[in-house]
Coordinates of C-alpha atoms and ligand atoms in Angstrom, one line a residue:
M844 CA 63.1 7.4 18.1
A845 CA 64.9 4.1 17.7
N846 CA 68.0 4.1 15.7
S847 CA 68.0 7.9 15.4
V848 CA 71.3 9.4 14.5
T849 CA 71.8 13.1 14.6
V850 CA 72.5 14.4 11.2
K851 CA 74.0 17.8 10.7
K852 CA 71.6 20.0 8.8
R853 CA 73.3 21.2 5.7
G854 CA 70.7 22.9 3.6
A855 CA 67.6 22.8 1.4
V856 CA 67.4 21.6 -2.2
L857 CA 64.7 22.1 -4.7
S858 CA 64.7 19.1 -7.1
V859 CA 62.9 19.9 -10.4
A860 CA 61.7 17.1 -12.6
S861 CA 58.9 15.9 -14.9
E862 CA 58.4 12.6 -13.2
C863 CA 59.1 11.0 -9.8
T864 CA 58.4 7.7 -8.2
P865 CA 55.9 6.9 -6.6
L866 CA 53.7 9.5 -8.2
V867 CA 54.4 9.2 -11.9
K868 CA 57.0 7.2 -13.8
T869 CA 57.8 6.5 -17.4
G870 CA 61.4 5.4 -16.9
G871 CA 64.5 5.5 -14.8
L872 CA 64.5 9.2 -14.3
A873 CA 61.5 8.9 -12.0
D874 CA 63.1 6.2 -9.8
V875 CA 66.3 8.3 -9.4
V876 CA 64.5 11.5 -8.6
G877 CA 62.3 9.6 -6.1
A878 CA 65.3 8.0 -4.4
L879 CA 67.4 11.1 -4.0
P880 CA 65.5 12.7 -1.1
G881 CA 65.9 9.6 1.1
G882 CA 69.5 9.2 0.2
L883 CA 70.4 12.8 0.8
A884 CA 68.3 13.2 4.0
K885 CA 70.9 10.9 5.6
E886 CA 73.5 13.4 4.6
G887 CA 71.6 16.3 6.2
W888 CA 69.8 17.7 3.1
L889 CA 66.1 18.5 2.9
L890 CA 65.0 17.9 -0.6
R891 CA 61.6 19.0 -1.9
T892 CA 60.7 17.8 -5.4
I893 CA 58.6 20.0 -7.7
L894 CA 56.6 18.2 -10.4
P895 CA 53.7 19.2 -12.6
A896 CA 50.4 18.2 -11.0
Y897 CA 49.3 15.7 -13.6
P898 CA 45.7 14.5 -13.1
G899 CA 45.0 13.0 -9.7
L900 CA 48.4 13.7 -8.2
V901 CA 47.4 16.4 -5.7
D902 CA 44.9 13.8 -4.2
R903 CA 47.9 11.6 -3.3
L904 CA 49.3 14.2 -0.9
K905 CA 48.3 14.3 2.7
S906 CA 46.8 17.7 3.6
P907 CA 48.1 19.6 0.6
K908 CA 48.5 23.4 1.2
V909 CA 48.8 26.2 -1.4
V910 CA 52.3 27.7 -1.0
W911 CA 52.6 29.7 -4.2
S912 CA 50.3 31.0 -6.9
A913 CA 50.2 33.1 -10.0
K914 CA 47.3 34.6 -12.0
N915 CA 48.9 34.0 -15.3
L916 CA 51.6 31.3 -15.8
F917 CA 52.2 30.8 -19.5
G918 CA 48.5 31.4 -20.3
G919 CA 46.5 30.5 -17.3
P920 CA 46.3 30.5 -13.5
A921 CA 48.6 28.3 -11.4
Q922 CA 49.1 27.2 -7.9
V923 CA 51.7 25.1 -6.1
F924 CA 50.5 22.6 -3.5
A925 CA 52.9 21.4 -0.8
G926 CA 52.5 18.1 1.0
K927 CA 53.9 14.7 1.8
T928 CA 52.8 11.4 0.3
A929 CA 51.5 8.7 2.6
K930 CA 54.0 6.7 4.6
S931 CA 53.3 3.7 2.3
D932 CA 54.3 6.0 -0.6
G933 CA 57.6 6.9 1.0
A934 CA 56.5 10.1 2.9
L935 CA 58.2 12.2 0.2
D936 CA 58.0 16.0 0.3
F937 CA 56.4 17.3 -2.9
L938 CA 55.5 20.6 -4.5
L939 CA 52.9 20.0 -7.2
L940 CA 52.5 22.7 -9.8
Q941 CA 48.8 22.8 -10.7
A942 CA 48.1 24.6 -14.0
T943 CA 45.0 23.1 -15.6
H944 CA 45.7 24.6 -19.0
L945 CA 49.1 22.8 -19.1
Y946 CA 48.9 19.5 -17.3
D947 CA 45.3 18.5 -16.8
R948 CA 44.7 16.3 -19.8
A949 CA 44.3 12.6 -20.8
G950 CA 47.1 10.7 -22.4
S951 CA 50.6 10.2 -21.1
I952 CA 52.7 13.0 -19.4
Y953 CA 54.6 13.7 -22.6
M954 CA 52.3 12.5 -25.4
N955 CA 48.7 12.8 -26.5
P956 CA 46.5 9.6 -26.7
Q957 CA 47.7 9.2 -30.3
G958 CA 51.3 8.9 -29.2
K959 CA 52.4 12.3 -30.5
D960 CA 54.3 14.7 -28.3
W961 CA 52.1 17.5 -26.9
P962 CA 52.7 20.4 -29.2
D963 CA 53.0 22.8 -26.2
N964 CA 55.6 20.6 -24.3
P965 CA 58.1 23.5 -24.5
Q966 CA 55.6 25.8 -22.6
R967 CA 54.6 23.0 -20.2
F968 CA 58.1 22.4 -19.0
A969 CA 59.3 26.0 -19.3
A970 CA 56.4 26.8 -16.9
L971 CA 57.7 24.2 -14.4
S972 CA 61.2 25.6 -14.7
W973 CA 60.0 29.2 -14.4
V974 CA 58.2 28.4 -11.1
A975 CA 61.2 26.5 -9.8
A976 CA 63.4 29.6 -10.5
E977 CA 60.8 31.9 -8.9
I978 CA 60.7 29.7 -5.7
S979 CA 64.5 29.7 -5.6
K980 CA 64.6 33.5 -5.9
K981 CA 61.8 34.5 -3.6
G982 CA 60.8 31.4 -1.5
L983 CA 57.4 29.9 -0.8
S984 CA 54.6 31.4 1.3
D985 CA 55.5 28.9 4.1
G986 CA 58.9 30.6 4.3
W987 CA 60.9 27.9 2.7
R988 CA 63.6 28.7 0.2
P989 CA 66.3 26.4 -1.2
N990 CA 70.1 26.8 -1.1
V991 CA 70.4 24.7 -4.2
L992 CA 68.3 24.2 -7.3
H993 CA 68.8 20.8 -8.8
A994 CA 67.3 20.4 -12.3
H995 CA 66.9 17.1 -14.0
D996 CA 67.1 16.7 -17.8
W997 CA 65.8 19.0 -20.5
Q998 CA 62.4 19.4 -18.9
A999 CA 64.0 21.3 -16.1
G1000 CA 66.9 22.8 -18.1
L1001 CA 65.5 26.3 -18.2
A1002 CA 65.3 26.5 -14.4
P1003 CA 69.0 27.4 -13.8
A1004 CA 68.8 29.5 -17.0
Y1005 CA 65.9 31.6 -15.7
L1006 CA 67.8 32.0 -12.4
A1007 CA 71.0 33.2 -14.2
Y1008 CA 69.2 35.5 -16.7
G1009 CA 67.4 37.0 -13.7
G1010 CA 70.7 37.9 -12.2
S1011 CA 70.1 35.7 -9.1
R1012 CA 73.4 34.6 -7.6
D1013 CA 72.6 33.4 -4.1
V1014 CA 71.1 30.1 -5.0
A1015 CA 73.4 27.5 -6.5
S1016 CA 72.3 25.4 -9.4
L1017 CA 73.0 22.0 -10.8
V1018 CA 71.8 20.1 -13.9
T1019 CA 71.8 16.3 -14.0
I1020 CA 71.9 14.7 -17.5
H1021 CA 70.0 11.5 -17.3
N1022 CA 70.0 11.1 -21.1
I1023 CA 71.5 13.6 -23.5
A1024 CA 69.5 12.2 -26.4
F1025 CA 66.6 14.3 -25.2
Q1026 CA 67.6 18.0 -25.6
G1027 CA 64.4 20.0 -25.4
V1028 CA 64.6 21.5 -28.8
A1029 CA 62.0 24.2 -29.7
P1030 CA 61.7 26.6 -32.7
A1031 CA 63.3 30.0 -32.4
S1032 CA 59.9 31.6 -32.9
M1033 CA 59.1 30.5 -29.3
L1034 CA 61.7 32.9 -27.7
R1035 CA 59.1 35.3 -26.3
T1036 CA 56.6 32.6 -25.4
L1037 CA 59.2 30.9 -23.3
K1038 CA 60.2 34.2 -21.7
L1039 CA 63.8 33.8 -23.0
P1040 CA 66.2 36.8 -23.6
R1041 CA 67.0 37.3 -27.2
K1042 CA 70.6 38.3 -26.4
Q1043 CA 71.2 34.7 -25.2
F1044 CA 70.1 33.3 -28.5
V1045 CA 73.7 32.8 -29.5
Q1046 CA 76.2 29.9 -29.5
D1047 CA 77.4 30.7 -26.0
G1048 CA 73.8 30.8 -24.8
F1049 CA 70.9 28.4 -25.6
E1050 CA 71.0 28.6 -29.4
Y1051 CA 71.3 25.2 -31.0
W1052 CA 71.5 25.0 -34.8
G1053 CA 69.1 27.9 -35.2
K1054 CA 66.7 26.6 -32.5
I1055 CA 66.3 26.7 -28.8
S1056 CA 67.6 23.9 -26.6
T1057 CA 66.4 23.9 -23.0
L1058 CA 69.0 21.3 -22.0
K1059 CA 71.8 23.5 -23.5
A1060 CA 70.4 26.5 -21.6
G1061 CA 70.8 24.5 -18.4
L1062 CA 74.2 23.3 -19.2
M1063 CA 75.5 26.7 -20.1
T1064 CA 74.1 28.4 -16.9
A1065 CA 74.3 25.8 -14.1
D1066 CA 77.1 26.0 -11.6
A1067 CA 77.7 22.3 -11.9
I1068 CA 76.7 19.4 -14.2
T1069 CA 76.4 15.8 -13.3
T1070 CA 75.6 12.7 -15.2
V1071 CA 74.6 9.3 -14.0
S1072 CA 77.8 7.3 -14.4
P1073 CA 81.5 7.9 -14.7
T1074 CA 81.8 6.2 -18.0
Y1075 CA 78.9 8.2 -19.5
A1076 CA 80.6 11.4 -18.3
Q1077 CA 83.6 10.4 -20.4
E1078 CA 81.5 9.3 -23.3
L1079 CA 79.6 12.6 -23.5
L1080 CA 82.8 14.2 -24.7
E1081 CA 82.6 12.1 -27.9
P1082 CA 80.4 13.1 -30.8
E1083 CA 78.8 9.6 -31.0
F1084 CA 77.5 10.0 -27.4
G1085 CA 77.4 13.8 -27.0
M1086 CA 74.8 14.0 -29.8
G1087 CA 75.7 17.5 -30.8
L1088 CA 76.2 18.8 -27.3
E1089 CA 79.8 17.4 -27.0
G1090 CA 81.2 20.9 -27.6
V1091 CA 79.2 22.3 -24.7
I1092 CA 80.3 19.4 -22.5
E1093 CA 83.9 20.0 -23.4
Y1094 CA 83.5 23.7 -22.7
K1095 CA 82.0 22.9 -19.3
R1096 CA 84.3 20.0 -18.6
D1097 CA 85.6 21.3 -15.3
R1098 CA 82.1 21.4 -14.0
L1099 CA 81.1 17.9 -15.0
H1100 CA 80.9 15.0 -12.5
G1101 CA 79.8 11.4 -13.1
I1102 CA 77.9 10.1 -10.1
L1103 CA 76.5 6.6 -10.4
N1104 CA 72.8 6.1 -9.7
G1105 CA 71.8 3.8 -6.8
V1106 CA 68.6 1.9 -6.3
D1107 CA 65.9 2.1 -3.6
L1108 CA 66.8 -1.0 -1.6
K1109 CA 63.5 -1.0 0.1
A1110 CA 61.3 -0.9 -3.0
W1111 CA 63.6 -3.5 -4.8
N1112 CA 64.1 -6.3 -2.3
P1113 CA 63.5 -9.9 -3.2
R1114 CA 63.3 -10.7 0.5
T1115 CA 60.2 -8.5 1.1
D1116 CA 58.8 -7.7 -2.3
A1117 CA 55.0 -7.8 -2.1
S1118 CA 54.7 -8.1 -5.8
I1119 CA 56.3 -11.5 -6.0
E1120 CA 54.8 -14.8 -4.9
H1121 CA 57.9 -16.4 -3.4
T1122 CA 60.3 -14.1 -1.6
Y1123 CA 64.0 -15.1 -1.3
S1124 CA 67.4 -14.0 -0.3
P1125 CA 71.0 -15.1 -1.2
R1126 CA 70.7 -17.7 1.5
N1127 CA 67.7 -19.5 0.1
I1128 CA 68.2 -18.6 -3.5
S1129 CA 66.8 -21.9 -4.6
A1130 CA 63.3 -20.4 -3.9
K1131 CA 63.9 -18.1 -6.9
V1132 CA 63.1 -21.2 -9.1
K1133 CA 59.5 -21.1 -7.8
N1134 CA 59.2 -17.6 -9.2
T1135 CA 60.7 -18.8 -12.5
K1136 CA 58.0 -21.5 -12.7
A1137 CA 55.2 -19.1 -11.9
L1138 CA 56.6 -16.7 -14.5
E1139 CA 56.7 -19.5 -17.2
K1140 CA 53.0 -20.2 -16.3
E1141 CA 52.0 -16.6 -16.4
F1142 CA 53.5 -16.1 -19.9
G1143 CA 52.6 -19.6 -21.2
L1144 CA 56.2 -20.6 -21.8
N1145 CA 57.5 -24.2 -22.1
K1146 CA 60.3 -25.4 -19.9
G1147 CA 63.7 -25.3 -21.5
A1148 CA 67.2 -26.6 -21.0
G1149 CA 68.6 -23.0 -21.2
P1150 CA 68.0 -19.9 -19.2
L1151 CA 64.8 -17.8 -19.2
F1152 CA 65.9 -14.5 -20.7
A1153 CA 64.0 -11.3 -20.1
I1154 CA 63.7 -7.7 -21.4
I1155 CA 62.0 -4.9 -19.5
S1156 CA 62.5 -1.8 -21.5
R1157 CA 61.3 1.1 -23.6
L1158 CA 61.4 -0.4 -27.1
T1159 CA 63.6 2.1 -28.9
H1160 CA 66.7 2.2 -31.1
Q1161 CA 68.8 3.2 -28.0
K1162 CA 68.0 0.0 -26.3
G1163 CA 69.5 -2.2 -29.1
L1164 CA 66.6 -4.6 -29.0
D1165 CA 66.6 -5.1 -32.8
L1166 CA 69.8 -7.0 -32.2
V1167 CA 67.9 -9.4 -29.9
L1168 CA 65.5 -10.1 -32.7
E1169 CA 68.5 -10.9 -35.0
T1170 CA 70.1 -13.2 -32.4
L1171 CA 66.8 -14.9 -31.4
P1172 CA 67.5 -18.2 -33.3
A1173 CA 70.8 -18.6 -31.4
L1174 CA 69.1 -17.9 -28.1
L1175 CA 66.3 -20.5 -28.8
A1176 CA 68.8 -23.0 -30.1
R1177 CA 70.3 -23.2 -26.7
G1178 CA 67.0 -24.0 -25.0
G1179 CA 66.6 -20.3 -24.0
R1180 CA 63.2 -18.7 -23.8
L1181 CA 62.4 -15.0 -23.9
I1182 CA 60.0 -12.7 -22.1
V1183 CA 59.6 -9.1 -23.3
L1184 CA 57.7 -6.4 -21.3
G1185 CA 57.8 -3.0 -22.9
S1186 CA 56.4 -0.5 -25.3
G1187 CA 57.7 2.2 -27.7
D1188 CA 58.4 2.2 -31.4
V1189 CA 55.4 0.8 -33.2
E1190 CA 57.6 -1.2 -35.7
M1191 CA 59.6 -2.8 -32.9
E1192 CA 56.5 -3.6 -30.9
K1193 CA 55.1 -5.4 -34.1
A1194 CA 58.4 -7.3 -34.6
F1195 CA 58.3 -8.7 -31.1
V1196 CA 54.6 -9.6 -31.3
K1197 CA 55.5 -11.4 -34.6
A1198 CA 58.3 -13.3 -32.9
A1199 CA 56.0 -14.4 -30.1
K1200 CA 53.6 -15.7 -32.8
E1201 CA 56.4 -17.5 -34.6
Y1202 CA 57.8 -19.2 -31.5
P1203 CA 54.8 -19.9 -29.2
G1204 CA 55.9 -21.4 -25.9
Q1205 CA 59.4 -19.9 -26.4
V1206 CA 58.8 -16.2 -26.8
A1207 CA 56.2 -14.2 -24.9
V1208 CA 55.5 -10.5 -25.2
N1209 CA 53.5 -8.0 -23.2
I1210 CA 53.3 -4.7 -25.0
G1211 CA 52.6 -2.2 -22.2
Y1212 CA 53.8 -0.8 -18.9
D1213 CA 53.3 -2.9 -15.8
E1214 CA 55.2 -2.2 -12.6
A1215 CA 54.1 -5.2 -10.6
Q1216 CA 54.7 -7.6 -13.5
S1217 CA 58.2 -6.1 -13.9
H1218 CA 59.0 -7.2 -10.3
R1219 CA 57.7 -10.7 -11.1
I1220 CA 60.0 -10.8 -14.1
Y1221 CA 63.1 -9.5 -12.2
A1222 CA 62.4 -12.3 -9.7
G1223 CA 61.7 -15.1 -12.1
A1224 CA 64.0 -14.6 -15.0
D1225 CA 67.5 -16.1 -15.2
V1226 CA 69.0 -13.5 -17.4
M1227 CA 68.2 -9.8 -18.0
M1228 CA 69.2 -8.5 -21.4
V1229 CA 70.3 -4.9 -21.7
P1230 CA 72.1 -4.6 -25.1
S1231 CA 71.8 -0.8 -25.3
R1232 CA 73.7 1.2 -28.0
F1233 CA 74.2 3.8 -25.2
E1234 CA 73.1 3.8 -21.6
P1235 CA 73.7 6.7 -19.3
C1236 CA 73.3 4.6 -16.2
G1237 CA 70.6 2.0 -16.6
L1238 CA 68.5 0.8 -13.7
T1239 CA 67.3 -2.5 -15.2
Q1240 CA 70.7 -4.2 -14.8
L1241 CA 70.9 -3.0 -11.2
Y1242 CA 67.4 -4.4 -10.3
A1243 CA 68.4 -7.6 -12.0
L1244 CA 71.6 -7.9 -9.9
R1245 CA 69.6 -7.3 -6.8
Y1246 CA 67.2 -10.2 -7.7
G1247 CA 70.0 -12.6 -8.7
T1248 CA 69.1 -12.4 -12.4
L1249 CA 72.3 -12.1 -14.2
P1250 CA 72.6 -9.2 -16.6
L1251 CA 73.8 -9.6 -20.2
V1252 CA 74.7 -6.0 -21.1
S1253 CA 76.6 -3.9 -23.6
R1254 CA 79.9 -2.4 -22.5
T1255 CA 78.8 1.2 -22.5
G1256 CA 77.9 4.0 -19.9
G1257 CA 76.6 2.8 -16.6
L1258 CA 76.3 -0.8 -17.8
A1259 CA 80.1 -0.9 -18.1
D1260 CA 80.4 0.5 -14.6
T1261 CA 78.1 -1.8 -12.8
V1262 CA 78.4 -5.3 -14.4
I1263 CA 81.6 -7.3 -14.1
D1264 CA 82.1 -9.6 -17.1
A1265 CA 82.5 -13.3 -16.3
N1266 CA 85.7 -13.7 -18.2
D1267 CA 88.1 -16.4 -17.0
A1268 CA 90.1 -14.0 -14.9
A1269 CA 87.1 -12.4 -13.2
V1270 CA 85.5 -15.8 -12.5
K1271 CA 88.8 -17.1 -11.0
A1272 CA 89.1 -13.9 -8.9
G1273 CA 85.5 -14.4 -7.7
V1274 CA 84.3 -11.0 -8.9
A1275 CA 82.1 -11.7 -12.0
T1276 CA 78.4 -10.7 -11.9
G1277 CA 77.2 -10.9 -15.5
V1278 CA 78.3 -10.8 -19.2
Q1279 CA 79.3 -7.8 -21.2
V1280 CA 79.2 -7.6 -25.0
A1281 CA 80.3 -5.0 -27.6
P1282 CA 77.5 -2.5 -28.2
S1283 CA 75.6 -2.3 -31.5
R1284 CA 76.9 -5.7 -32.8
S1285 CA 74.7 -8.7 -33.2
D1286 CA 77.8 -11.1 -33.6
S1287 CA 79.0 -9.9 -30.2
L1288 CA 75.6 -10.3 -28.6
E1289 CA 75.3 -13.8 -30.1
Q1290 CA 78.6 -14.7 -28.6
G1291 CA 77.4 -13.2 -25.2
I1292 CA 74.3 -15.4 -25.4
R1293 CA 76.4 -18.5 -25.9
R1294 CA 78.7 -17.5 -23.1
I1295 CA 75.9 -16.9 -20.6
C1296 CA 74.3 -20.2 -21.7
D1297 CA 77.6 -22.0 -21.0
L1298 CA 77.7 -20.4 -17.5
F1299 CA 74.1 -21.5 -16.9
E1300 CA 75.0 -25.1 -17.7
N1301 CA 77.4 -25.1 -14.7
Q1302 CA 74.7 -24.6 -12.0
A1303 CA 77.2 -24.5 -9.1
L1304 CA 79.1 -21.6 -10.7
W1305 CA 75.7 -20.0 -11.7
G1306 CA 74.6 -20.1 -8.0
Q1307 CA 77.9 -18.3 -7.0
L1308 CA 77.4 -15.6 -9.6
Q1309 CA 73.8 -15.1 -8.5
K1310 CA 74.9 -14.7 -4.8
R1311 CA 77.6 -12.3 -5.7
A1312 CA 75.2 -10.3 -7.9
M1313 CA 72.8 -10.0 -5.0
A1314 CA 75.6 -8.9 -2.7
Q1315 CA 76.6 -5.9 -4.8
P1316 CA 76.3 -2.6 -2.9
L1317 CA 73.7 -0.9 -5.0
G1318 CA 72.2 1.5 -2.6
W1319 CA 72.4 5.3 -2.5
E1320 CA 75.0 5.7 0.3
Q1321 CA 78.0 6.3 -1.9
S1322 CA 76.2 8.4 -4.5
A1323 CA 74.4 10.4 -1.8
K1324 CA 77.8 11.3 -0.3
S1325 CA 79.0 12.5 -3.7
Y1326 CA 75.9 14.6 -4.3
S1327 CA 76.2 16.0 -0.8
A1328 CA 79.8 17.0 -1.3
L1329 CA 78.9 18.6 -4.5
Y1330 CA 76.0 20.6 -3.1
Q1331 CA 78.2 21.7 -0.2
S1332 CA 80.9 22.9 -2.6
L1333 CA 78.4 24.8 -4.6
I1334 CA 77.0 26.6 -1.5
N1335 CA 80.5 27.4 -0.3
Ligands
LIG2402 P1 65.3 4.4 -19.2 O1 65.2 5.4 -18.2 O2 66.2 4.8 -20.4 O3 64.0 3.9 -19.8 P2 66.5 2.7 -17.2 O4 67.1 1.4 -17.2 O5 67.2 3.8 -16.5 O6 66.0 3.1 -18.6 O7 65.1 2.6 -16.4 C1 64.0 1.9 -16.8 C2 63.0 1.8 -15.7 O8 61.7 1.6 -16.2 C3 63.3 0.5 -14.9 O9 62.8 0.8 -13.6 C4 62.4 -0.5 -15.6 O10 62.1 -1.6 -14.7 C5 61.2 0.3 -15.9 N1 60.5 -0.2 -17.1 C6 60.8 0.0 -18.4 N2 59.8 -0.5 -19.2 C7 58.9 -1.0 -18.4 C8 57.6 -1.6 -18.6 N3 57.1 -1.8 -19.8 N4 56.9 -1.9 -17.5 C9 57.3 -1.7 -16.2 N5 58.5 -1.1 -16.0 C10 59.3 -0.8 -17.0

């Protein structure tokens, strides 16, 4: 094989998550879980990702085979199908947990068609975690057994816990916190339903203000904890960011590591992106303007003297988008225009729709989720706004950098770690890649809008910033090395 480099085989990892690109995605978690296997394969690790078999997913595997089964998994029969996705879908190695009573339903993966969380979410994800722990303990019928169990977020939090409560010590475990705001809280009355030992329903176990927290269960039992940026790892120790779990984080501090997310450089490449009309690279960045024009047309926006701002986001309090509504007059006064692609809080959706009606030709909104359109926006916008109140890592600003769309972000979490503010010193030193503002403050955001509009007026400088943004090393190499070293240390 051309280019083949012998990689030392290090071990096998079972990655446990509720979503994973390219099969199912509601946010950044899916992209990270989907990119890890590729990054870590280069370090010698074989990752298999276990996901619930939501409707239609098993059909996306090539020659799926049953490798595990149970007559009664949390109230019904279950099977695990193993198989790879097609090459065009990344040829990723999946284990899909099929359990009709838990996962085969209309609506989104977490919510019913009315937008309410499925009432049996605790069971749905406990079942996933249970099976992951069983596979870690006893292996699959194809003989495969992992050395490391890697659990992502609250949905997989019980996997290391089930391992630990079962007394299994020969498989190492790791929990990654992608967002500590989601803690998997369930009523204490579900102890038995979730197959949890009553003696662990204590402060040193998974008890959390009289309830069960599946994330806390994972944090208390895993051999290591990672989160998705160094700054967020520090922030988690503070009550404002730890959201009630800061004491647990402090207690487990010596096991905590901040490893920055990377991006899938193949899927997010303006040079080859099949979703955009005019591909471009840092060398012919002027071709980006054609995407801007196409985007203005697509959204019915007027031309303007200022930058085309964009937001691609869940519309929630975390993302600080209410501050954008407050600062909208300042943005428009500078000839800026705004595109919003997102969905979430109904009130916020309404507020953006109202703004689009109030400022036709200047503000355009698509309430929904559209992967292909998101690529067109990354390619065509001038500025990507990410004014989050907190942001564990954030992928939006990373994709924006890659597409030469300068990020305007809050100075928090992974945003602080990945965007270099264009203050005078950074501009002179030739390192700036965007603009940072203080989180949760509309006056600071307004000032940031003014600053980025000033930069935009100097088109020569703007071009330099774009090229530098596009040249940032955003891939998985560095992070994969960090995860690899961590897996290795856990096995040792
Ligand atoms: P979070 O995981 O908190 O939602 P991230 O910035 O880590 O935030 O990841 C968000 C991911 O979801 C990015 O890949 C972004 O492009 C994508 N995304 C968010 N909203 C939409 C949407 N409405 N349509 C398409 N993609 C979206």
